[in-house]
Every structure is written in C-alpha cells, then in structure tokens.
GROMACS .gro file of C-alpha atoms in nm:
model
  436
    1UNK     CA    1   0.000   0.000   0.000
    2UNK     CA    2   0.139   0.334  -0.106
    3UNK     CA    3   0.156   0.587   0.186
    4UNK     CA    4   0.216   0.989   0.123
    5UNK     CA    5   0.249   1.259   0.371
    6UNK     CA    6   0.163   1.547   0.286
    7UNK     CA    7   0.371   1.866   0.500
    8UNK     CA    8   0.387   2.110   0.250
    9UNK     CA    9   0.247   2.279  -0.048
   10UNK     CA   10   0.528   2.061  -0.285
   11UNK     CA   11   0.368   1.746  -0.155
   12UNK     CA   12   0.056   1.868  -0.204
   13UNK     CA   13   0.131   1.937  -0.584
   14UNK     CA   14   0.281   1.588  -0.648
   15UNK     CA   15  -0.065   1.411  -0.495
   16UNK     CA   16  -0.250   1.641  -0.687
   17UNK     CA   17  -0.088   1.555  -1.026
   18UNK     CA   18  -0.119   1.150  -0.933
   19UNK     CA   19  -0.447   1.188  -0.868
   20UNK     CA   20  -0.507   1.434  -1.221
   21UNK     CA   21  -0.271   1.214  -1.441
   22UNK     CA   22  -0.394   1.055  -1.758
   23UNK     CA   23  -0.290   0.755  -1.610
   24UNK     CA   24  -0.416   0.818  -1.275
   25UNK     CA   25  -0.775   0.941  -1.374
   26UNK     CA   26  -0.908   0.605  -1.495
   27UNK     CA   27  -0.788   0.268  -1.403
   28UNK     CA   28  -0.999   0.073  -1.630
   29UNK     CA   29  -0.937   0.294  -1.923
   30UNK     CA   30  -0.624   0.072  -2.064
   31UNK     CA   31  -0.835  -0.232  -1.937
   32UNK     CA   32  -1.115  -0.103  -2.132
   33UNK     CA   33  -0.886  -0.022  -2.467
   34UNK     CA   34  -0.773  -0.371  -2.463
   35UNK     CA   35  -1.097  -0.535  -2.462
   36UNK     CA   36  -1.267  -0.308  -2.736
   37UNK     CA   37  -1.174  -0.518  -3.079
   38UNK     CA   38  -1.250  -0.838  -2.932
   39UNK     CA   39  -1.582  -0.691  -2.792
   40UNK     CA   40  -1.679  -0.501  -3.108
   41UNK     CA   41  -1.642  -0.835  -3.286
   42UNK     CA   42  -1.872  -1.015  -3.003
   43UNK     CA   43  -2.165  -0.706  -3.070
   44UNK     CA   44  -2.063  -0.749  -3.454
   45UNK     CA   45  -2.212  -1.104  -3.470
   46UNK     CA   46  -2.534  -1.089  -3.224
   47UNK     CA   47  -2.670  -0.782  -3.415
   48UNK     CA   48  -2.633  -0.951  -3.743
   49UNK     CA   49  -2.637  -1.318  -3.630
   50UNK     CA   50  -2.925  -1.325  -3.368
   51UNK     CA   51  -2.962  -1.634  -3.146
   52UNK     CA   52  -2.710  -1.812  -3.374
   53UNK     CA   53  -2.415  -1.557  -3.207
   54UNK     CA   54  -2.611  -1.556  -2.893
   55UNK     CA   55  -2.592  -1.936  -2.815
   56UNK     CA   56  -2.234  -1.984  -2.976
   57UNK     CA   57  -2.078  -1.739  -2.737
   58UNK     CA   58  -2.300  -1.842  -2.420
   59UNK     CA   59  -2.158  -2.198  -2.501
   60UNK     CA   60  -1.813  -2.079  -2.531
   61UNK     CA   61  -1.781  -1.773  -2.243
   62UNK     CA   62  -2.059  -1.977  -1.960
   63UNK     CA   63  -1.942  -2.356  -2.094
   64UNK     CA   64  -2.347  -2.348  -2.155
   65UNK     CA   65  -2.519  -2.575  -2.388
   66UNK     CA   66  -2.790  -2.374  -2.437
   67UNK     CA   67  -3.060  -2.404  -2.747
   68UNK     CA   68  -3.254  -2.069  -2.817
   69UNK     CA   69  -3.581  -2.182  -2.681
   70UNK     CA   70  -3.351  -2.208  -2.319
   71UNK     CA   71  -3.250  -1.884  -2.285
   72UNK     CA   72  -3.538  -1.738  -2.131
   73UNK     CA   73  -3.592  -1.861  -1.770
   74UNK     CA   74  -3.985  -1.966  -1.699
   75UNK     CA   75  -4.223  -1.821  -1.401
   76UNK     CA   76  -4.239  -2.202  -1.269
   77UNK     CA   77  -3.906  -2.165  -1.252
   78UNK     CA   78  -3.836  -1.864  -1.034
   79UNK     CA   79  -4.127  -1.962  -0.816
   80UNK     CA   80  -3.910  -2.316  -0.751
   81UNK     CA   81  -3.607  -2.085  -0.748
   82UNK     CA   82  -3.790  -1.874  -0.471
   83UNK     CA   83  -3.913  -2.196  -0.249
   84UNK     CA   84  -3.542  -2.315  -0.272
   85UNK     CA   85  -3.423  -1.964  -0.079
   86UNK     CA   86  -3.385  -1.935   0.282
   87UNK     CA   87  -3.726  -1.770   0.447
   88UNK     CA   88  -3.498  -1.565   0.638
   89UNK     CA   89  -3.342  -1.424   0.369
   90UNK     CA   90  -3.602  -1.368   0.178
   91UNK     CA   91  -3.766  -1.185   0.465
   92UNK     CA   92  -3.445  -0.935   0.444
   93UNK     CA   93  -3.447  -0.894   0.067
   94UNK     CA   94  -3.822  -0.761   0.083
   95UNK     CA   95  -3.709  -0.545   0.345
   96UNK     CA   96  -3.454  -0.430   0.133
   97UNK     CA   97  -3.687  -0.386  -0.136
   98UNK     CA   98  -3.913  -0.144   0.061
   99UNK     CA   99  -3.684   0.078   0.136
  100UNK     CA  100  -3.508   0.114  -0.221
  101UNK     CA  101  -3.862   0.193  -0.324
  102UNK     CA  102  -3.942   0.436  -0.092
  103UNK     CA  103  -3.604   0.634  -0.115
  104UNK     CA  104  -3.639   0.632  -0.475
  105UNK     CA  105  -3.986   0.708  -0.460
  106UNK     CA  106  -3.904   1.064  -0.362
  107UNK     CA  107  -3.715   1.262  -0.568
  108UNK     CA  108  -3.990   1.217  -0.873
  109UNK     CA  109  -4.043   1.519  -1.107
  110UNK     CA  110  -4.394   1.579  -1.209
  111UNK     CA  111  -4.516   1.680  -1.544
  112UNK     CA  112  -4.627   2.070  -1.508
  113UNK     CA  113  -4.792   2.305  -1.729
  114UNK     CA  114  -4.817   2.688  -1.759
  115UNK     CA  115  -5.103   2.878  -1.884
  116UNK     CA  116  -4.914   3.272  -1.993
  117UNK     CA  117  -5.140   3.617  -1.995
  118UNK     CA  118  -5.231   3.568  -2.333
  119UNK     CA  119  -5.406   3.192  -2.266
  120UNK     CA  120  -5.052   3.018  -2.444
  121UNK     CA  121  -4.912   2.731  -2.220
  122UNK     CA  122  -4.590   2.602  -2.174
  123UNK     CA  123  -4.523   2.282  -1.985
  124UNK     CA  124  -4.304   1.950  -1.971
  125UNK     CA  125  -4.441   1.610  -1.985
  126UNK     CA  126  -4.264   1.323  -1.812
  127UNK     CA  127  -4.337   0.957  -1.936
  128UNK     CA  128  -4.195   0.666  -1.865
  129UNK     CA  129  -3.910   0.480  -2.117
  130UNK     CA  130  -4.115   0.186  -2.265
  131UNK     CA  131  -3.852  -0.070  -2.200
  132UNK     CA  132  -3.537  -0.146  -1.987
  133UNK     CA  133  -3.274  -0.395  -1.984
  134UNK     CA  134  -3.105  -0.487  -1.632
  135UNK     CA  135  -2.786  -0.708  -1.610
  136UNK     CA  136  -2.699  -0.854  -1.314
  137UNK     CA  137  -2.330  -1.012  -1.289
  138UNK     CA  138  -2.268  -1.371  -1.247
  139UNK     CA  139  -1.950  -1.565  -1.222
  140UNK     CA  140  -1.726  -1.596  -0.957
  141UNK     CA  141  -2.052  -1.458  -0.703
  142UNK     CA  142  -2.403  -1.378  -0.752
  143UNK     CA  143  -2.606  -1.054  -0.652
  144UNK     CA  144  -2.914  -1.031  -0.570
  145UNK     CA  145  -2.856  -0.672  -0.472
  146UNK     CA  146  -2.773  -0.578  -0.783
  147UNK     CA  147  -3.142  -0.705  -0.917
  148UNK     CA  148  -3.289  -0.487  -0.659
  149UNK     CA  149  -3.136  -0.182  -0.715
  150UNK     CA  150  -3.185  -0.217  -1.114
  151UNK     CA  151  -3.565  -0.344  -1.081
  152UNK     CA  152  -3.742  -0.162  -0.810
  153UNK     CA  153  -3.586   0.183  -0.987
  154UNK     CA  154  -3.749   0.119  -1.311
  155UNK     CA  155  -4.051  -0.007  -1.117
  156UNK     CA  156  -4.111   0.297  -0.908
  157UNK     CA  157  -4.059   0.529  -1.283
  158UNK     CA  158  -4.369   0.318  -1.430
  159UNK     CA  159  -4.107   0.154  -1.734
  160UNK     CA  160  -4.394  -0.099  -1.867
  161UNK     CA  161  -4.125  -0.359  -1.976
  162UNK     CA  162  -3.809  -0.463  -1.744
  163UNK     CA  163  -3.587  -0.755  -1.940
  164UNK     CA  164  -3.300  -0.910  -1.685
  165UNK     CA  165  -3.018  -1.067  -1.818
  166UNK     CA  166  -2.751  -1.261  -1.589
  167UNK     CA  167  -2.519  -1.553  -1.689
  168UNK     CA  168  -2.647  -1.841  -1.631
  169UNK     CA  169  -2.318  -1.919  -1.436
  170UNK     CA  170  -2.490  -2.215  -1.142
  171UNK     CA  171  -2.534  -2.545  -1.311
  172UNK     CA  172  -2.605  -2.360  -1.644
  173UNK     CA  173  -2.916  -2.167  -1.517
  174UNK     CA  174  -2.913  -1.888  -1.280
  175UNK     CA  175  -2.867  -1.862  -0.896
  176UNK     CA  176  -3.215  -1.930  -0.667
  177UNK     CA  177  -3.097  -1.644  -0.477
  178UNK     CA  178  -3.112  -1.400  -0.830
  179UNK     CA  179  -3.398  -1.534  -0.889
  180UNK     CA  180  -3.580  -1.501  -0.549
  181UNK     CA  181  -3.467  -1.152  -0.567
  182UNK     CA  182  -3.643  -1.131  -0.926
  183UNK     CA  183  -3.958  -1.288  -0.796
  184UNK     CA  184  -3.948  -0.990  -0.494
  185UNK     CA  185  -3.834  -0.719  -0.745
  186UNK     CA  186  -4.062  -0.782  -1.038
  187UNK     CA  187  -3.907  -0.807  -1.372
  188UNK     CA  188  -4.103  -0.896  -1.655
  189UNK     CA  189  -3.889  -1.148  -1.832
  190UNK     CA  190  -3.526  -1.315  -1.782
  191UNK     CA  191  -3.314  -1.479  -2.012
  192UNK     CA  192  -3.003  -1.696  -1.895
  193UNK     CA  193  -2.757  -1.492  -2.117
  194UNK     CA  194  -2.445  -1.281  -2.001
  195UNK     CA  195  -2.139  -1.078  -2.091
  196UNK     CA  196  -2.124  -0.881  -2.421
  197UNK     CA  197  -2.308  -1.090  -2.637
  198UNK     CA  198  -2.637  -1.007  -2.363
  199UNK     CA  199  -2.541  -0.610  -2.397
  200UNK     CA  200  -2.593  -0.651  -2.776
  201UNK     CA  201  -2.915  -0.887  -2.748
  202UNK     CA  202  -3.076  -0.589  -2.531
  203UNK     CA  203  -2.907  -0.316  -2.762
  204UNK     CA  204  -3.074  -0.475  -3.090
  205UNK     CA  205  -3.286  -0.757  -2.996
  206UNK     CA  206  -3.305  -1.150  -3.138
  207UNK     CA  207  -3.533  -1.417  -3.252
  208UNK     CA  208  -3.535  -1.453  -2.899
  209UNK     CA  209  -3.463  -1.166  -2.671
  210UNK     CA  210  -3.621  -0.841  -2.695
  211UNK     CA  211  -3.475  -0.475  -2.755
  212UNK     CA  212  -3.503  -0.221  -2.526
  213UNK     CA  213  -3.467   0.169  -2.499
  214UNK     CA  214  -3.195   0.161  -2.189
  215UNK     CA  215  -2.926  -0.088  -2.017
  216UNK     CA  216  -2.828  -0.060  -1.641
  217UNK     CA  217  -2.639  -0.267  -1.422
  218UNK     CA  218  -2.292  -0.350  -1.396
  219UNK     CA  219  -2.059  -0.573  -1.537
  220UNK     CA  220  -1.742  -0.726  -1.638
  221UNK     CA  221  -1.518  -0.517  -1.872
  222UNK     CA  222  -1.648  -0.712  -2.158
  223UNK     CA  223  -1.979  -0.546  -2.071
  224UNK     CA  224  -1.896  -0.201  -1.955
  225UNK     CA  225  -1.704  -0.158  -2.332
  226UNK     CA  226  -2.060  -0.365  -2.516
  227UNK     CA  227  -2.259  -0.055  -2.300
  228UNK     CA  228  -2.020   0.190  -2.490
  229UNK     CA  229  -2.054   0.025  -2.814
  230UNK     CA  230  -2.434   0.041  -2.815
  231UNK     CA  231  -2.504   0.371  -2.687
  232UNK     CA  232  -2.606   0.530  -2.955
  233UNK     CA  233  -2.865   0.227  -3.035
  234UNK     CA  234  -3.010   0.293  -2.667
  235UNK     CA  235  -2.934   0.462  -2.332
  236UNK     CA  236  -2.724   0.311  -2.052
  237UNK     CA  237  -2.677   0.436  -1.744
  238UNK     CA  238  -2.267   0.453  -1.687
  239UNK     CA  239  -1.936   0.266  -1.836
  240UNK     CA  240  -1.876   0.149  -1.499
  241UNK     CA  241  -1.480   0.088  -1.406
  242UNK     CA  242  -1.411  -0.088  -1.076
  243UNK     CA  243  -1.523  -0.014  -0.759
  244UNK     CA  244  -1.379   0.260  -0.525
  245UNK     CA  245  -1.412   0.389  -0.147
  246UNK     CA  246  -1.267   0.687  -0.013
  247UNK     CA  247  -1.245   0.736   0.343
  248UNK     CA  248  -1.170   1.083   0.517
  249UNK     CA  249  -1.036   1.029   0.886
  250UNK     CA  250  -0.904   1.207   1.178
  251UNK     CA  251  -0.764   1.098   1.544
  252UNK     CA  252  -1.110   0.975   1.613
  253UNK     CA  253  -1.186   0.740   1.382
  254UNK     CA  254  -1.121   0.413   1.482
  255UNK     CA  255  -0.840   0.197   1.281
  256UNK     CA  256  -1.026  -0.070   1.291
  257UNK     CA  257  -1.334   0.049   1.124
  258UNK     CA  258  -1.106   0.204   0.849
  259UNK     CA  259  -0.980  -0.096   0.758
  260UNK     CA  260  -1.309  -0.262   0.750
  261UNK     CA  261  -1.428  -0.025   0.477
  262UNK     CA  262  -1.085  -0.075   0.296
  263UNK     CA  263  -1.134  -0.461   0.311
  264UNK     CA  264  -1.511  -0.423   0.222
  265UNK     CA  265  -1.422  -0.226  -0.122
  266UNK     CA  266  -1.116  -0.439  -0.180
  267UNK     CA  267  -1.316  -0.745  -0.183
  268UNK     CA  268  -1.485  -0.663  -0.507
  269UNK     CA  269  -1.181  -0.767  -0.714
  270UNK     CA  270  -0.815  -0.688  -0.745
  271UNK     CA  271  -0.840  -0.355  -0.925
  272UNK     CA  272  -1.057  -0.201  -0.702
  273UNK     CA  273  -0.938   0.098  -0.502
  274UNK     CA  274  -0.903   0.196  -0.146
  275UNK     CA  275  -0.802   0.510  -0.049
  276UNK     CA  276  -0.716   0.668   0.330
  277UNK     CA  277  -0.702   1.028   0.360
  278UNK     CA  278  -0.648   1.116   0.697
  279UNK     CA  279  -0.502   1.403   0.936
  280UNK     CA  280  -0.332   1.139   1.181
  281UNK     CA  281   0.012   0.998   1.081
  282UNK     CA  282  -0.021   0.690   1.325
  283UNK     CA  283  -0.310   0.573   1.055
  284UNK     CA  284   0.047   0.509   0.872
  285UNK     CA  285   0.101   0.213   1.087
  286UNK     CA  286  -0.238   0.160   1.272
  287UNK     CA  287  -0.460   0.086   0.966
  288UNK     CA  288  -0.284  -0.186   0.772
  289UNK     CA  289  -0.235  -0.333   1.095
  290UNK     CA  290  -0.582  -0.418   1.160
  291UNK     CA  291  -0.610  -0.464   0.813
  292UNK     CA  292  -0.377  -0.761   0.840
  293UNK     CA  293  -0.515  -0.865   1.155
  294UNK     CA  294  -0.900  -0.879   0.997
  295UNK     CA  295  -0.788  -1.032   0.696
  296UNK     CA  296  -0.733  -1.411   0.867
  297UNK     CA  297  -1.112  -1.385   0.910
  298UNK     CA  298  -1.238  -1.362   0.562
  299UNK     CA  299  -1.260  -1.577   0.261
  300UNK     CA  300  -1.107  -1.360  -0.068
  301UNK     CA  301  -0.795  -1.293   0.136
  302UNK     CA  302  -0.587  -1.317  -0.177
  303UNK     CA  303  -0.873  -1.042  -0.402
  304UNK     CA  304  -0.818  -0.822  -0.056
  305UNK     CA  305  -0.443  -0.851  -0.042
  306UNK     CA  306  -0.387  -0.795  -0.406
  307UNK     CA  307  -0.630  -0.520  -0.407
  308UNK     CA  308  -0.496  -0.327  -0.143
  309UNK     CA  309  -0.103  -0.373  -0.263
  310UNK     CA  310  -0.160  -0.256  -0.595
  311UNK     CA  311  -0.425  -0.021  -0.552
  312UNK     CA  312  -0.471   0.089  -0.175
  313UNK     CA  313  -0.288   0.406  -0.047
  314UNK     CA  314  -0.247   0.598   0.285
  315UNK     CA  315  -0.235   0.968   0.213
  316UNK     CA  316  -0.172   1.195   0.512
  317UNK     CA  317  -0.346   1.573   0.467
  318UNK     CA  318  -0.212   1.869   0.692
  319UNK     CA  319  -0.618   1.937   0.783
  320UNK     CA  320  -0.970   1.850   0.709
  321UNK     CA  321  -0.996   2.072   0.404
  322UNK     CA  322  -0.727   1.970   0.258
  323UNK     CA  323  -0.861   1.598   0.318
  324UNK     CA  324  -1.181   1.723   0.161
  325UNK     CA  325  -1.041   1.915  -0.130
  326UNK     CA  326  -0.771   1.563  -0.233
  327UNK     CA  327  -1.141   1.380  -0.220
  328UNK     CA  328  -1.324   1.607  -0.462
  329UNK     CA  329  -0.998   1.545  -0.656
  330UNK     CA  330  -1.061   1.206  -0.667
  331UNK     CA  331  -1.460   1.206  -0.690
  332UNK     CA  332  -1.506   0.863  -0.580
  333UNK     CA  333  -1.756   0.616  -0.601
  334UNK     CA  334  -1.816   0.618  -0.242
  335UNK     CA  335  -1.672   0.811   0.017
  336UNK     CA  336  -1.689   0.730   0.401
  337UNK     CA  337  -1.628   1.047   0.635
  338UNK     CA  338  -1.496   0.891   1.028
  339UNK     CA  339  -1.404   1.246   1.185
  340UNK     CA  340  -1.559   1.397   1.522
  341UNK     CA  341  -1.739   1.626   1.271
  342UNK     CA  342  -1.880   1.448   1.003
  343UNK     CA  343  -2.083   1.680   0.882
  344UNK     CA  344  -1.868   1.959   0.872
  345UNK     CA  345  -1.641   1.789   0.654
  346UNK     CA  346  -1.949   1.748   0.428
  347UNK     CA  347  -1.981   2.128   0.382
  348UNK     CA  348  -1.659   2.048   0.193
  349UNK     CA  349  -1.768   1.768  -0.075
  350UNK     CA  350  -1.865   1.878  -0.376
  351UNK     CA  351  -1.809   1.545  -0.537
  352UNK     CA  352  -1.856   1.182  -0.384
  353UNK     CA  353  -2.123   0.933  -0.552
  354UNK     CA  354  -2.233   0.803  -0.201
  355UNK     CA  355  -2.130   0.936   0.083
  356UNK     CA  356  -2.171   0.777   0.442
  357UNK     CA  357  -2.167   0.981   0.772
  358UNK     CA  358  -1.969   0.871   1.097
  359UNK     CA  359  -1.868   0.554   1.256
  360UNK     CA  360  -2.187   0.376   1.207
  361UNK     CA  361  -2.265   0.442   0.867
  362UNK     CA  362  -2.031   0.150   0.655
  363UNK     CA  363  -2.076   0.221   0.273
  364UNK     CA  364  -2.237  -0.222   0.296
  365UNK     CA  365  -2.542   0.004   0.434
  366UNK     CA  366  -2.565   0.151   0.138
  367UNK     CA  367  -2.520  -0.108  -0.094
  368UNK     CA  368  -2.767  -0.368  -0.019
  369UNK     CA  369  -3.042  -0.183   0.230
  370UNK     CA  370  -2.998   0.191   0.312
  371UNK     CA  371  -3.247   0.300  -0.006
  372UNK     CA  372  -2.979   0.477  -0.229
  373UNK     CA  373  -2.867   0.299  -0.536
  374UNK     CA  374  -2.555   0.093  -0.515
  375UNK     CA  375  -2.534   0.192  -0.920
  376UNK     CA  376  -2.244   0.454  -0.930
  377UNK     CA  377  -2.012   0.614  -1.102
  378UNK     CA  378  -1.639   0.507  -1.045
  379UNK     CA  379  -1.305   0.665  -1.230
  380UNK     CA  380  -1.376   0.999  -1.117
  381UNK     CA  381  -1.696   1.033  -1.272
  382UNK     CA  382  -1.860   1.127  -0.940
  383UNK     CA  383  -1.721   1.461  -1.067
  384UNK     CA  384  -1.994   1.517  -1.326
  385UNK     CA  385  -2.212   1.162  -1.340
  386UNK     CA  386  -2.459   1.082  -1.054
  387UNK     CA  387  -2.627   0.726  -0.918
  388UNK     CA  388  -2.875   0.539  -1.084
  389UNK     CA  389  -3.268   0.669  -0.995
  390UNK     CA  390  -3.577   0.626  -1.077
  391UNK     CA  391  -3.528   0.987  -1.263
  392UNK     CA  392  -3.329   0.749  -1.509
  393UNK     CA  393  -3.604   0.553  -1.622
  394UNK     CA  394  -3.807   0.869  -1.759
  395UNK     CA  395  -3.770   1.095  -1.990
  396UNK     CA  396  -3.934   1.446  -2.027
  397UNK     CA  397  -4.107   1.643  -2.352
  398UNK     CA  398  -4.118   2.024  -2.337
  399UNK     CA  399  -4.504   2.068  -2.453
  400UNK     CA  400  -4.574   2.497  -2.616
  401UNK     CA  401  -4.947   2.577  -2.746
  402UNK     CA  402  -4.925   2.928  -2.900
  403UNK     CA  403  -5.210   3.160  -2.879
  404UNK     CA  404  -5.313   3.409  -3.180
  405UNK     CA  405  -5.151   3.692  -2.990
  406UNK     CA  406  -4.875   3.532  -2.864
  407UNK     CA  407  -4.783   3.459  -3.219
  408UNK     CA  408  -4.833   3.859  -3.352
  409UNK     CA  409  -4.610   3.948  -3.043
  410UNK     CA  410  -4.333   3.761  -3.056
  411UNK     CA  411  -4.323   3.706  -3.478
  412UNK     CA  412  -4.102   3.993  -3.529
  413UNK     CA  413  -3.875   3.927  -3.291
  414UNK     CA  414  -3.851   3.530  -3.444
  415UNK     CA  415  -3.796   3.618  -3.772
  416UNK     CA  416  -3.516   3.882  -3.685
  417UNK     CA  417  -3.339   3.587  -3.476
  418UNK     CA  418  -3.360   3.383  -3.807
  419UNK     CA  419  -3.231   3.596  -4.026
  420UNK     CA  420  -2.932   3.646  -3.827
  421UNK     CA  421  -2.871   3.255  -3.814
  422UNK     CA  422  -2.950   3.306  -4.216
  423UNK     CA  423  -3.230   2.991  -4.138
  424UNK     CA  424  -3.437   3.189  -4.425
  425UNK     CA  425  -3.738   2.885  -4.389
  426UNK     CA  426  -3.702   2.915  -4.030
  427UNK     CA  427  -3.843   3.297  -4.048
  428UNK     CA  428  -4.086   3.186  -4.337
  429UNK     CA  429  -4.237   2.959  -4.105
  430UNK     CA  430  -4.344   3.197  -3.884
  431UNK     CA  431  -4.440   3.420  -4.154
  432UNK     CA  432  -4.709   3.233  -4.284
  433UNK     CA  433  -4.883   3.257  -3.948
  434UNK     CA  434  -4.849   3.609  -3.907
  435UNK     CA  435  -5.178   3.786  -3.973
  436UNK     CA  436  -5.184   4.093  -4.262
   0.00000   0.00000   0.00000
C-alpha cells in the first residue's frame, strides 16, 4: 500500500498531479482499450447473427449448452427458485426492497404546465421509457442486490417492460438467490444470457430476446465496453470501471473500522481501489495493521491482499480541508467520512457518488439496504455523473401551445433571430402565421 504525507504545499502538488494524471484518472481505461476489438467483434455477430451468435458465445464464455428456446428462464421456474431460498433471507431482501422503493420514490419530477397572460401554455411532460434492460453479474458470485437496485428503480418510474439478463453461471441456469430476488423485485422477463453478447441482445434484440430503450447494471469489462458500443442504439446508465471507497479520517476514527471499509471495497476484485485520507500519521502504521489482523477472518484474502497492494494508499493531509479538497480530486464512487465532525467535513464535498456519515454508517449500508442505489459512477466520474434513480427511467417532452396573440407578439422578434442565423425557412415559417 502506497503511503504519502503530505507537510507542505510541494507534496501537495505531487498528490494532486497522481491523482489528475492521464494515467491516474481512470484505471480501467487501458483495461477497457484492450478489450474493445475483441468486444466489437462479439456485438458485430449478435446484431447480425441473432440467437445463432447468442448461443455460440453463451456456449463458449458460460461452458453453456444452451438451445434458443432455453434462454429465457420460466415463471415455474423462479417460483421453484424462490421456495429453494432461505425464508430468512427472503424476509431481508423484501425489506430491502421497501426501502429502495421508498427512497427512490421521492425525488420524482412531475409533469407541469403553464397557462401565460395571453391563454398560451408552456409545460413538460414526463413519461416513462417503454422498455429497460437490467444485467446482473454472475460468475465468480451472484447478486441479488444488484437485481434490486436495477428493478425496483425502473418499477417505481412506471417503465412498462423490465428484461434481466444474468449468466447463467450455477449449473447452467441462474442462482435461486437472483432469482428469489427477481420474484421480490418484479421483472417482466429473464433470459439466462451474459457478458457482451447479452449487452448486444438488449441493444438490438433477437429471434429470442427483446430490444429495449436503456441498459443498467454492472458488469465485467467485456460489458462495460458492449454498454459503450451500443449507446447510440439505446441509453445506458454509466461505463462502470471498478469499484472505489474513499475514506476521510481524523484521530477519532477508529483503525479498525477504516480498515473494515478498505477490506469491504477491496473485496470486489483486485483492481478495485481503497483510499485513506487522513489528518493522523499513526493511521500510517495503525490501519494496515488491523487490516492484516481482519484479513485471517475472511474468505477472498488473496482479491483483498492484491487489491490493497496494488491499488490501496495511505495519504496523510495537513487538515480536514485539505482531506476534503484531495477527495473532490478524486470524486469517488463512495466516500466514508470517520471524523468527530462528520458533517462539517461534508460542507466540503462537492463530489462523492455516495457518501456515508460517521462511525456507524459502513458504505455495505448503502449497498444492499440503506435506499440509495448501489449503481455509481467510479473513475472519477462522481465529478460530473450521478447514481442510478428512478429519474433514469423517464424521460421528459417540453409541450408549447401558441395563442393568436402570442404569435403577432413575438413574430417579429422570431424572424429577426432567423435571419441572423441566415435559417431563411425558419423565419418563413413563422411568416405564414403572421396575420396581414
């Protein structure tokens, strides 16, 4: 783990330009450029081969035998799929459910109208996308988060047709637990597909699998580069890189708890990031410490380990602001603030996807029950790009009705604009309706 101290304005500038580096500003971006011929080929052949691309690469990516008429799993068998999953569990997946659907419940524009002095009316209409495609990841672990905070989403916007798409990666079908949560969640159809070759089914549709208007969920790089490839056929929500925490300490925080987060992030796979910005140089020592000592617990020691060497750093900030200023820097996926004053440092932020507030607020909250979406953007993105809502799912149509005197008054003024953008039909337009 890389460690920096920062004691003057020198140091500062060095951590600065690491952070702002090409190189430094997205991890996955080298990742992703090495991927893109071999996934261009694999959206190539489903959008002009169908099911015939579809089932070749499922056979030879998810070693699954799979005829056409298979891909789509059947509603007798996520009920068995649900019966199969621990009551317990389900129990805590509906609870998760309810509160991902009231969070996201909340922040819902409304359609509005405007009627001006002269009876015109100006407005915006919001409606629903038709359709939406959700992948969910398979592979070396399955997530029934992940179909939560995809479904319930597009649910709560009113999207009238929700496709998922996971690899069928347990026994050649999908795991019980995926498809609990899809029993609890409420998608409308799932097919047994994954990787690029599902991106492209959703982008253009098959014999077999339908197209739809957006893509969320994350994915493999194989999929995040598909998403790019086919964004111009549909939306997607984000080219997602690999996963990232932030945490912003002082001589409160508790090493223990640090390291926790690190090791929580770390776990994902071994490019995801882990970064420790703190104000107290015994973190230096304390943190991997306890990191070390937590790790004989846990099962992906060797993810954490190689994680945290390559990609895990200690960086030691002369104050808070300075803390908070690095952080905006690095816009990260999720940032965790441990300091006395949590919230004061949070005046500070002005760019964090998810950001958790003192010692009993772990970003795992947030990613499987809090309400927020777990759908974020990583490689500094949080700069610009914000999580997945239900906001996503809709889209909105600026509505105008002109009155007769609206149209005398404001004619002139139309045509003039026109002219001066030498759009000559543009001005005749209006012209016609202009009374004599």
């Amino acid at each position: 783990m890389k460690v920096t101290q920062i004691q003057n304005d020198a140091d500062y500038a060095l951590v600065e330009e690491s952070i702002c580096s090409p190189q430094g500003s997205s991890r996955a971006e080298k990742n992703f450029a090495d991927k893109a011929e071999a996934t261009k080929i694999i959206v190539d052949a489903v959008r002009k081969r169908g099911d015939a691309a579809l089932k070749e690469f499922t056979d030879k990516f998810d070693n699954a035998d799979l005829t056409p008429e298979q891909f789509e799993v059947t509603p007798d068998e996520i009920d068995a799929a649900f019966n199969e999953v621990d009551p317990a569990l389900i129990e805590s997946l509906r609870k998760a459910r309810a509160n991902i659907e009231s969070y996201h419940s909340k922040n819902l524009r409304q359609s509005w109208e405007e009627t001006l002095e002269d009876g015109s009316t100006i407005g915006q209409r919001i409606t629903p996308i038709e359709s939406a495609g959700v992948y969910v990841p398979g592979g070396k672990a399955f997530y029934p988060s992940s179909v939560l905070m995809n479904i319930v989403p597009a649910k709560v916007a009113g999207v009238q047709e929700i496709v998922m798409v996971s690899p069928p990666s347990y026994n050649g079908t999908i795991h019980p637990v995926v498809l609990a949560a899809v029993k609890i969640a409420g998608a409308d159809r799932v097919f047994r597909i994954g990787g690029a070759q599902a991106i492209a089914a959703l982008a253009y549709g098959t014999e077999t699998v339908p197209q739809v208007l957006k893509i969320t969920g994350p994915g493999n790089t194989f999929v995040t580069v598909a998403k790019g490839l086919v964004r111009s056929i549909c939306d997607i929500d984000t080219e997602a890189g690999p996963s990232e925490v932030t945490v912003i300490a002082d001589a409160t925080a508790d090493p223990r708890l640090i390291a926790g987060e690190m090791m929580a992030q770390a776990e994902h796979d071994e490019e995801a990031s882990s970064i420790l910005i703190t104000t107290d140089a015994t973190h230096i020592a304390s943190v991997p410490k306890a990191i070390q000592k937590e790790l004989e617990a846990l099962s992906r020691v060797d993810i954490i380990q190689t994680s945290l060497d390559n990609n895990g750093r200690i960086i030691v900030a002369r104050d808070l602001e300075e803390a908070a200023a690095l952080s905006n820097l690095i816009g990260p996926e999720h940032l965790a603030i441990y300091t006395e004053k949590p919230r004061a440092v949070l005046e500070n932020i002005t760019a964090a996807a998810s950001i958790m507030l003192g010692n009993n607020t772990t970003v795992v909250w947030g990613d499987y029950i809090a309400g927020p979406n777990h759908i974020l953007p990583t490689g500094r993105r949080a700069r610009f790009a914000s999580p997945l809502t239900a906001e996503d799912f809709r889209k909105v149509s600026s509505v105008i009705e002109f009155t007769d005197e609206r149209v005398q008054n404001l004619s002139d003024d139309v045509i003039r604009i026109a002219a001066a953008e030498q759009l000559t039909a543009h001005a005749r337009a209006v012209q016609m309706r202009q009374k004599k």
